[in-house]
């Protein structure tokens, strides 16, 4: 490698109280294919967007091609495919690239070469809207190739491709690296990453868990030997690899050795007089190593400033400035400015500015500015400014100026003023 193309130090991006990328320190060497792996929502795309200057980090630093992300001198040397690129649907693939090539100062010959490299030369003059998902993805890669950039940053470049398209993309990416380009790609297809990447970084919950070669991440290979009779084969294998490197299991003999040792083991088993039934190399796939790492990674707690089970500035089980089980400024089990069980400023079991059980300004069991059990202005068992059993500003048991049984301003036991309904005007009686 000829130095580092990308270096980040404690790179962090926060959105409010949510930390999308948490102190990531990664290094990408010149000429390598670097795989950026992680589950959905891990912070891969956010990190890549910071590397190309599309968003700014909250803290930390990133150096790309010796400069700061977003500087024009740096941007000209980077080819980018992040998320779904936008194209004009009624222009051809070629015309779309020609439009973008003008912004990058590229010639028409660069467009033709980019289309050829991604396998779209024969469909270059078709309208973009007629392209399949895989063809649209390849056109996005063609945009990234304009101007032969030193660094390619590709977010899910194989998305939407069929198996043949994936093979073509794999060949394209390895060819770009062979030509001296540096490639950073994210992907959820771990088998593809295993095939083409030199090194990988694994990110989870915004934190970089590891950065190593694919071989290191997969761990050492082992050999599996099945022979009969095993009583003859096992001592022969131990003689080749040592006592501590061979383990006899119910299925066969497992050997801590690489594939280079396999021919010696095969000869030893045959010379012992045993029949060699099976000899294979067991290697952990990148996918297996990835899932093991995800299981070992500590789960990040849900963000928030509260102390309860759900984030918030309050101390209860649900966020809020209050201390109860439901957010609010009160201290009861449901939020309110007072201290009752339901929000309100009163002290009863249901919110109110007064002290009643149901919200209101009164002190009765139903809200009101009076003290009655039904809201209103009176002090009787029914709200009202009177003392009656139904709310109203009168003192009777029924409301005065509304319809029957509905609060009003009268003061008798029945309704004091006529009301209108669908059948016309009539006198109301409680």
Short mmCIF file of C-alpha atoms in Angstrom, two decimals:
data_model
loop_
_atom_site.label_atom_id
_atom_site.label_comp_id
_atom_site.label_asym_id
_atom_site.label_seq_id
_atom_site.Cartn_x
_atom_site.Cartn_y
_atom_site.Cartn_z
CA UNK A 1 0.00 0.00 0.00
CA UNK A 2 1.15 3.51 -0.80
CA UNK A 3 -0.30 5.39 2.16
CA UNK A 4 -3.74 6.13 3.51
CA UNK A 5 -6.49 7.58 1.32
CA UNK A 6 -9.13 7.92 4.06
CA UNK A 7 -8.43 8.54 7.75
CA UNK A 8 -11.04 9.41 10.36
CA UNK A 9 -10.51 10.21 14.01
CA UNK A 10 -13.42 10.03 16.49
CA UNK A 11 -15.82 10.90 13.67
CA UNK A 12 -19.23 11.53 15.23
CA UNK A 13 -22.64 12.58 13.93
CA UNK A 14 -25.58 13.36 16.20
CA UNK A 15 -29.15 14.25 15.34
CA UNK A 16 -30.58 15.76 18.49
CA UNK A 17 -30.20 13.17 21.23
CA UNK A 18 -29.60 10.35 18.73
CA UNK A 19 -25.99 9.45 17.90
CA UNK A 20 -25.91 8.00 14.38
CA UNK A 21 -22.11 7.66 14.19
CA UNK A 22 -20.13 7.37 17.39
CA UNK A 23 -16.38 8.16 17.40
CA UNK A 24 -15.51 6.12 14.30
CA UNK A 25 -11.82 5.78 13.53
CA UNK A 26 -11.21 4.08 10.18
CA UNK A 27 -8.34 3.91 7.71
CA UNK A 28 -8.51 3.06 4.02
CA UNK A 29 -5.25 2.33 2.21
CA UNK A 30 -4.46 3.29 -1.37
CA UNK A 31 -5.36 0.70 -4.00
CA UNK A 32 -7.44 -1.53 -1.74
CA UNK A 33 -11.08 -2.54 -1.77
CA UNK A 34 -12.49 -1.70 1.63
CA UNK A 35 -15.80 -3.24 2.68
CA UNK A 36 -17.97 -1.32 5.14
CA UNK A 37 -20.31 -3.77 6.84
CA UNK A 38 -23.14 -3.42 9.32
CA UNK A 39 -26.86 -4.03 9.79
CA UNK A 40 -29.44 -1.55 8.57
CA UNK A 41 -29.33 1.62 10.62
CA UNK A 42 -25.80 0.95 11.86
CA UNK A 43 -24.43 4.23 10.48
CA UNK A 44 -22.81 3.10 7.22
CA UNK A 45 -24.47 5.58 4.87
CA UNK A 46 -24.15 8.44 7.36
CA UNK A 47 -20.41 7.79 7.58
CA UNK A 48 -20.02 7.69 3.80
CA UNK A 49 -21.98 10.93 3.45
CA UNK A 50 -19.56 12.62 5.85
CA UNK A 51 -16.57 11.30 3.88
CA UNK A 52 -17.77 12.97 0.68
CA UNK A 53 -18.86 16.22 2.33
CA UNK A 54 -22.62 15.80 1.93
CA UNK A 55 -23.11 16.30 5.67
CA UNK A 56 -20.83 17.71 8.34
CA UNK A 57 -19.75 15.76 11.39
CA UNK A 58 -20.81 16.90 14.84
CA UNK A 59 -17.29 16.27 16.09
CA UNK A 60 -14.13 14.45 15.09
CA UNK A 61 -12.16 14.74 11.87
CA UNK A 62 -11.98 13.11 8.45
CA UNK A 63 -9.15 13.38 5.94
CA UNK A 64 -9.84 12.21 2.38
CA UNK A 65 -7.13 12.24 -0.30
CA UNK A 66 -5.10 14.51 1.94
CA UNK A 67 -7.80 17.17 2.21
CA UNK A 68 -11.05 18.02 3.90
CA UNK A 69 -14.30 16.41 2.68
CA UNK A 70 -16.26 18.87 0.57
CA UNK A 71 -13.27 20.82 -0.75
CA UNK A 72 -13.58 21.16 -4.55
CA UNK A 73 -10.04 19.87 -5.05
CA UNK A 74 -10.97 16.71 -3.13
CA UNK A 75 -14.44 16.31 -4.62
CA UNK A 76 -13.06 16.24 -8.17
CA UNK A 77 -11.03 13.15 -7.29
CA UNK A 78 -13.92 11.17 -5.80
CA UNK A 79 -16.58 9.14 -7.61
CA UNK A 80 -19.70 8.62 -5.53
CA UNK A 81 -22.74 6.36 -5.57
CA UNK A 82 -24.69 6.88 -2.36
CA UNK A 83 -28.32 5.78 -2.11
CA UNK A 84 -30.42 6.07 -5.26
CA UNK A 85 -29.00 8.53 -7.81
CA UNK A 86 -31.48 10.81 -9.57
CA UNK A 87 -31.78 10.79 -13.36
CA UNK A 88 -34.05 12.42 -15.93
CA UNK A 89 -36.56 9.70 -16.88
CA UNK A 90 -37.17 10.93 -20.44
CA UNK A 91 -33.49 11.27 -21.33
CA UNK A 92 -31.41 8.33 -22.48
CA UNK A 93 -28.73 6.85 -20.29
CA UNK A 94 -26.09 8.50 -22.46
CA UNK A 95 -27.75 11.93 -22.33
CA UNK A 96 -28.09 11.71 -18.56
CA UNK A 97 -24.36 11.07 -18.28
CA UNK A 98 -23.56 13.87 -20.74
CA UNK A 99 -25.47 16.33 -18.54
CA UNK A 100 -23.56 15.24 -15.45
CA UNK A 101 -20.26 15.10 -17.33
CA UNK A 102 -20.50 18.83 -18.05
CA UNK A 103 -20.55 19.55 -14.32
CA UNK A 104 -17.44 17.45 -13.82
CA UNK A 105 -15.62 18.83 -16.83
CA UNK A 106 -15.54 15.43 -18.56
CA UNK A 107 -15.55 14.82 -22.29
CA UNK A 108 -18.05 12.76 -24.28
CA UNK A 109 -15.40 10.05 -24.61
CA UNK A 110 -15.44 9.64 -20.83
CA UNK A 111 -19.19 9.00 -20.99
CA UNK A 112 -18.76 6.33 -23.65
CA UNK A 113 -16.02 4.62 -21.64
CA UNK A 114 -18.06 4.67 -18.43
CA UNK A 115 -21.05 3.12 -20.19
CA UNK A 116 -18.83 0.42 -21.65
CA UNK A 117 -17.28 -0.44 -18.29
CA UNK A 118 -20.65 -0.94 -16.60
CA UNK A 119 -22.07 -2.98 -19.48
CA UNK A 120 -24.62 -0.45 -20.76
CA UNK A 121 -23.06 0.38 -24.12
CA UNK A 122 -25.80 -1.44 -26.06
CA UNK A 123 -28.61 0.28 -24.09
CA UNK A 124 -27.00 3.70 -23.80
CA UNK A 125 -29.52 5.39 -26.11
CA UNK A 126 -32.64 3.93 -24.48
CA UNK A 127 -34.75 6.14 -22.23
CA UNK A 128 -33.83 5.91 -18.56
CA UNK A 129 -37.44 5.16 -17.63
CA UNK A 130 -37.23 1.89 -19.58
CA UNK A 131 -34.27 0.64 -17.55
CA UNK A 132 -34.60 -2.15 -15.04
CA UNK A 133 -33.57 -1.60 -11.42
CA UNK A 134 -30.23 -3.28 -12.08
CA UNK A 135 -29.57 -1.14 -15.14
CA UNK A 136 -30.36 2.01 -13.17
CA UNK A 137 -27.88 0.90 -10.53
CA UNK A 138 -25.19 0.34 -13.14
CA UNK A 139 -25.83 3.78 -14.60
CA UNK A 140 -25.25 5.18 -11.11
CA UNK A 141 -21.88 3.43 -11.00
CA UNK A 142 -21.12 4.87 -14.45
CA UNK A 143 -21.63 8.37 -13.01
CA UNK A 144 -19.14 7.57 -10.26
CA UNK A 145 -16.60 6.49 -12.90
CA UNK A 146 -16.71 9.78 -14.83
CA UNK A 147 -13.30 11.41 -14.86
CA UNK A 148 -11.49 8.27 -13.65
CA UNK A 149 -11.49 9.26 -9.95
CA UNK A 150 -8.80 8.15 -7.52
CA UNK A 151 -11.37 7.11 -4.89
CA UNK A 152 -14.70 5.41 -5.48
CA UNK A 153 -17.28 5.39 -2.67
CA UNK A 154 -20.11 3.01 -3.51
CA UNK A 155 -23.12 2.46 -1.25
CA UNK A 156 -24.67 -0.95 -2.01
CA UNK A 157 -23.40 -1.11 -5.62
CA UNK A 158 -24.91 -4.57 -6.25
CA UNK A 159 -28.40 -3.55 -5.10
CA UNK A 160 -31.00 -4.77 -7.59
CA UNK A 161 -28.58 -6.78 -9.72
CA UNK A 162 -29.26 -10.34 -10.81
CA UNK A 163 -26.53 -12.99 -10.32
CA UNK A 164 -25.00 -12.24 -13.71
CA UNK A 165 -25.04 -8.53 -12.95
CA UNK A 166 -23.41 -9.14 -9.57
CA UNK A 167 -20.63 -11.11 -11.23
CA UNK A 168 -20.10 -8.27 -13.73
CA UNK A 169 -20.02 -5.70 -10.92
CA UNK A 170 -17.53 -7.83 -8.99
CA UNK A 171 -15.28 -8.01 -12.05
CA UNK A 172 -15.65 -4.25 -12.58
CA UNK A 173 -14.70 -3.37 -8.99
CA UNK A 174 -11.70 -5.69 -8.88
CA UNK A 175 -10.59 -4.31 -12.24
CA UNK A 176 -10.81 -0.75 -10.92
CA UNK A 177 -8.64 -1.68 -7.94
CA UNK A 178 -6.15 -3.36 -10.28
CA UNK A 179 -5.96 -0.12 -12.27
CA UNK A 180 -4.94 1.78 -9.14
CA UNK A 181 -8.31 3.06 -7.92
CA UNK A 182 -9.24 2.81 -4.25
CA UNK A 183 -12.75 1.50 -3.60
CA UNK A 184 -14.84 1.88 -0.45
CA UNK A 185 -18.10 -0.01 -0.64
CA UNK A 186 -20.90 -0.88 1.72
CA UNK A 187 -22.92 -4.01 1.19
CA UNK A 188 -25.24 -6.41 2.95
CA UNK A 189 -24.18 -9.24 0.60
CA UNK A 190 -21.39 -10.66 2.72
CA UNK A 191 -20.51 -13.36 0.20
CA UNK A 192 -19.73 -10.63 -2.34
CA UNK A 193 -17.61 -8.73 0.17
CA UNK A 194 -15.73 -11.91 1.04
CA UNK A 195 -14.91 -12.41 -2.63
CA UNK A 196 -13.55 -8.97 -3.49
CA UNK A 197 -12.57 -6.98 -0.38
CA UNK A 198 -9.04 -6.75 1.01
CA UNK A 199 -10.11 -5.32 4.36
CA UNK A 200 -13.38 -4.68 6.11
CA UNK A 201 -14.72 -2.43 8.84
CA UNK A 202 -17.71 -3.65 10.85
CA UNK A 203 -20.01 -1.02 12.35
CA UNK A 204 -22.92 -1.53 14.76
CA UNK A 205 -25.02 1.08 16.60
CA UNK A 206 -22.77 3.76 15.09
CA UNK A 207 -19.58 2.28 16.56
CA UNK A 208 -16.76 0.65 14.61
CA UNK A 209 -16.36 -2.81 16.15
CA UNK A 210 -13.35 -3.96 14.17
CA UNK A 211 -11.21 -3.21 11.15
CA UNK A 212 -9.15 -6.05 9.72
CA UNK A 213 -8.46 -8.18 6.69
CA UNK A 214 -11.12 -10.63 5.60
CA UNK A 215 -8.79 -13.52 6.46
CA UNK A 216 -8.21 -12.22 9.98
CA UNK A 217 -11.91 -11.69 10.54
CA UNK A 218 -12.78 -15.20 9.41
CA UNK A 219 -10.15 -16.72 11.67
CA UNK A 220 -7.86 -19.69 11.12
CA UNK A 221 -8.97 -22.60 8.98
CA UNK A 222 -9.22 -26.14 10.31
CA UNK A 223 -9.04 -29.53 8.64
CA UNK A 224 -11.55 -32.33 9.10
CA UNK A 225 -10.44 -35.93 8.63
CA UNK A 226 -12.69 -38.98 8.48
CA UNK A 227 -10.93 -42.34 8.28
CA UNK A 228 -11.45 -45.97 9.29
CA UNK A 229 -10.38 -47.51 11.47
CA UNK A 230 -9.90 -44.31 13.44
CA UNK A 231 -7.68 -46.14 15.93
CA UNK A 232 -4.99 -46.26 13.23
CA UNK A 233 -5.65 -42.86 11.65
CA UNK A 234 -5.72 -40.73 14.80
CA UNK A 235 -2.15 -41.48 15.99
CA UNK A 236 -0.88 -40.91 12.44
CA UNK A 237 -2.52 -37.48 12.27
CA UNK A 238 -1.15 -36.54 15.71
CA UNK A 239 2.32 -37.54 14.56
CA UNK A 240 2.07 -34.98 11.73
CA UNK A 241 0.54 -32.00 13.56
CA UNK A 242 1.36 -32.63 17.23
CA UNK A 243 -0.69 -33.87 20.15
CA UNK A 244 -2.42 -30.55 20.86
CA UNK A 245 -3.50 -29.81 17.30
CA UNK A 246 -5.68 -32.87 16.67
CA UNK A 247 -9.00 -33.52 18.40
CA UNK A 248 -10.89 -36.79 18.11
CA UNK A 249 -14.66 -36.24 17.90
CA UNK A 250 -17.63 -38.51 17.24
CA UNK A 251 -17.73 -37.30 13.62
CA UNK A 252 -14.01 -37.60 12.92
CA UNK A 253 -10.68 -35.89 13.57
CA UNK A 254 -10.54 -32.08 13.68
CA UNK A 255 -7.10 -30.60 13.07
CA UNK A 256 -5.91 -27.04 13.75
CA UNK A 257 -3.96 -26.67 10.52
CA UNK A 258 -4.32 -24.95 7.17
CA UNK A 259 -4.83 -26.46 3.73
CA UNK A 260 -1.07 -26.68 3.12
CA UNK A 261 -0.87 -29.45 5.72
CA UNK A 262 -3.58 -31.56 4.08
CA UNK A 263 -1.32 -33.60 1.72
CA UNK A 264 0.95 -34.66 4.62
CA UNK A 265 -2.04 -35.72 6.68
CA UNK A 266 -3.48 -37.70 3.76
CA UNK A 267 -0.21 -39.61 3.26
CA UNK A 268 0.11 -40.33 6.98
CA UNK A 269 -3.42 -41.76 7.20
CA UNK A 270 -2.92 -44.01 4.17
CA UNK A 271 0.50 -45.20 5.38
CA UNK A 272 -1.04 -46.08 8.76
CA UNK A 273 -3.20 -48.69 7.03
CA UNK A 274 -6.47 -46.77 7.51
CA UNK A 275 -8.83 -45.85 4.71
CA UNK A 276 -9.10 -42.10 4.12
CA UNK A 277 -12.82 -41.43 3.70
CA UNK A 278 -12.88 -37.64 3.80
CA UNK A 279 -10.44 -34.76 4.09
CA UNK A 280 -11.70 -31.20 3.83
CA UNK A 281 -10.89 -27.67 4.91
CA UNK A 282 -13.38 -26.06 7.28
CA UNK A 283 -13.30 -22.27 7.07
CA UNK A 284 -15.60 -19.85 8.80
CA UNK A 285 -17.39 -17.71 6.25
CA UNK A 286 -17.42 -13.93 6.54
CA UNK A 287 -21.15 -14.17 7.17
CA UNK A 288 -20.61 -16.51 10.14
CA UNK A 289 -17.91 -14.23 11.54
CA UNK A 290 -20.16 -11.19 11.06
CA UNK A 291 -23.11 -12.69 12.93
CA UNK A 292 -20.88 -13.87 15.75
CA UNK A 293 -19.62 -10.31 16.10
CA UNK A 294 -23.17 -8.90 16.08
CA UNK A 295 -24.15 -11.29 18.88
CA UNK A 296 -21.14 -10.27 20.95
CA UNK A 297 -21.62 -6.53 20.38
CA UNK A 298 -23.26 -4.89 23.41
CA UNK A 299 -26.71 -3.50 22.70
CA UNK A 300 -26.78 0.25 22.92
CA UNK A 301 -29.35 1.61 25.34
CA UNK A 302 -32.15 3.77 24.03
CA UNK A 303 -31.09 7.43 24.06
CA UNK A 304 -32.68 9.96 26.39
CA UNK A 305 -31.97 12.05 29.44
CA UNK A 306 -34.61 10.52 31.67
CA UNK A 307 -34.08 7.79 34.21
CA UNK A 308 -37.07 5.63 33.36
CA UNK A 309 -37.46 2.68 31.01
CA UNK A 310 -38.18 4.98 28.07
CA UNK A 311 -36.00 8.03 27.29
CA UNK A 312 -37.04 11.48 28.43
CA UNK A 313 -36.10 14.23 30.82
CA UNK A 314 -38.48 12.90 33.48
CA UNK A 315 -37.87 10.12 35.96
CA UNK A 316 -40.91 7.99 35.23
CA UNK A 317 -41.33 4.99 32.96
CA UNK A 318 -42.46 7.22 30.09
CA UNK A 319 -40.55 10.39 29.14
CA UNK A 320 -41.68 13.75 30.46
CA UNK A 321 -40.63 16.47 32.83
CA UNK A 322 -42.77 14.99 35.61
CA UNK A 323 -41.91 12.16 37.93
CA UNK A 324 -44.93 9.94 37.38
CA UNK A 325 -45.46 6.88 35.21
CA UNK A 326 -46.70 9.04 32.33
CA UNK A 327 -44.94 12.27 31.28
CA UNK A 328 -46.07 15.58 32.71
CA UNK A 329 -44.98 18.23 35.10
CA UNK A 330 -46.88 16.75 38.03
CA UNK A 331 -45.83 13.91 40.25
CA UNK A 332 -48.81 11.61 39.83
CA UNK A 333 -49.03 8.51 37.67
CA UNK A 334 -50.46 10.54 34.76
CA UNK A 335 -48.87 13.88 33.75
CA UNK A 336 -50.31 17.20 34.89
CA UNK A 337 -49.16 20.44 36.40
CA UNK A 338 -50.85 19.46 39.66
CA UNK A 339 -50.35 16.28 41.62
CA UNK A 340 -53.43 14.20 40.83
CA UNK A 341 -53.56 10.90 38.95
CA UNK A 342 -54.64 12.55 35.69
CA UNK A 343 -52.97 15.73 34.41
CA UNK A 344 -54.31 19.02 35.74
CA UNK A 345 -53.43 21.43 38.45
CA UNK A 346 -55.76 19.99 41.07
CA UNK A 347 -55.06 17.30 43.61
CA UNK A 348 -57.88 14.89 42.82
CA UNK A 349 -57.72 11.57 40.97
CA UNK A 350 -58.49 13.21 37.59
CA UNK A 351 -56.84 16.36 36.28
CA UNK A 352 -58.29 19.80 37.09
CA UNK A 353 -57.01 23.20 37.96
CA UNK A 354 -59.01 22.87 41.17
CA UNK A 355 -59.18 19.86 43.44
CA UNK A 356 -61.88 17.72 41.86
CA UNK A 357 -61.61 14.19 40.45
CA UNK A 358 -62.43 15.33 36.91
CA UNK A 359 -60.50 18.27 35.41
CA UNK A 360 -61.87 21.76 36.00
CA UNK A 361 -61.39 24.66 38.29
CA UNK A 362 -63.85 23.59 40.97
CA UNK A 363 -63.34 21.27 43.91
CA UNK A 364 -66.08 18.74 43.25
CA UNK A 365 -65.75 15.22 41.87
CA UNK A 366 -66.49 16.50 38.33
CA UNK A 367 -64.62 19.47 36.86
CA UNK A 368 -66.02 22.98 37.07
CA UNK A 369 -65.26 26.26 38.65
CA UNK A 370 -67.85 25.49 41.27
CA UNK A 371 -67.83 22.65 43.75
CA UNK A 372 -70.52 20.44 42.24
CA UNK A 373 -70.07 16.91 40.91
CA UNK A 374 -70.75 18.02 37.32
CA UNK A 375 -68.66 20.80 35.73
CA UNK A 376 -70.01 24.36 35.83
CA UNK A 377 -69.96 27.42 37.94
CA UNK A 378 -72.35 26.53 40.76
CA UNK A 379 -71.75 24.80 44.04
CA UNK A 380 -74.52 22.20 44.02
CA UNK A 381 -74.30 18.51 43.26
CA UNK A 382 -74.61 19.41 39.60
CA UNK A 383 -72.32 22.04 38.11
CA UNK A 384 -73.67 25.56 37.62
CA UNK A 385 -73.55 28.91 39.18
CA UNK A 386 -76.63 27.81 41.10
CA UNK A 387 -76.88 24.86 43.43
CA UNK A 388 -78.74 22.38 41.25
CA UNK A 389 -77.80 18.89 40.06
CA UNK A 390 -77.05 19.72 36.41
CA UNK A 391 -74.44 22.27 35.31
CA UNK A 392 -75.46 25.80 34.41
CA UNK A 393 -75.16 29.31 35.64
CA UNK A 394 -78.53 29.08 37.36
CA UNK A 395 -79.21 27.46 40.71
CA UNK A 396 -81.75 24.83 39.68
CA UNK A 397 -81.23 21.14 39.15
CA UNK A 398 -81.48 21.56 35.39
CA UNK A 399 -79.62 23.97 33.14
CA UNK A 400 -81.35 27.21 32.26
CA UNK A 401 -80.70 28.50 28.76
CA UNK A 402 -79.81 25.43 26.81
CA UNK A 403 -81.92 22.50 25.70
CA UNK A 404 -83.51 20.10 28.17
CA UNK A 405 -80.92 18.41 30.35
CA UNK A 406 -78.14 20.54 28.83
CA UNK A 407 -76.41 23.31 30.78
CA UNK A 408 -77.80 26.84 30.45
CA UNK A 409 -78.34 30.03 32.35
CA UNK A 410 -81.82 29.58 33.83
CA UNK A 411 -82.46 29.21 37.56
CA UNK A 412 -85.53 26.95 37.83
CA UNK A 413 -85.84 23.20 38.04
CA UNK A 414 -86.79 23.20 34.38
CA UNK A 415 -85.31 25.03 31.43
CA UNK A 416 -85.98 28.76 31.70
CA UNK A 417 -85.70 29.84 28.07
CA UNK A 418 -87.18 28.36 24.94
CA UNK A 419 -84.98 26.26 22.71
CA UNK A 420 -84.97 25.37 19.06
CA UNK A 421 -84.51 21.97 17.58
CA UNK A 422 -85.30 20.26 14.30
CA UNK A 423 -89.04 20.43 14.98
CA UNK A 424 -89.07 24.17 15.70
CA UNK A 425 -89.29 26.39 18.79
CA UNK A 426 -90.80 25.02 21.98
CA UNK A 427 -90.54 25.40 25.73
CA UNK A 428 -87.96 23.21 27.45
CA UNK A 429 -88.81 21.38 30.65
CA UNK A 430 -86.31 19.41 32.75
#
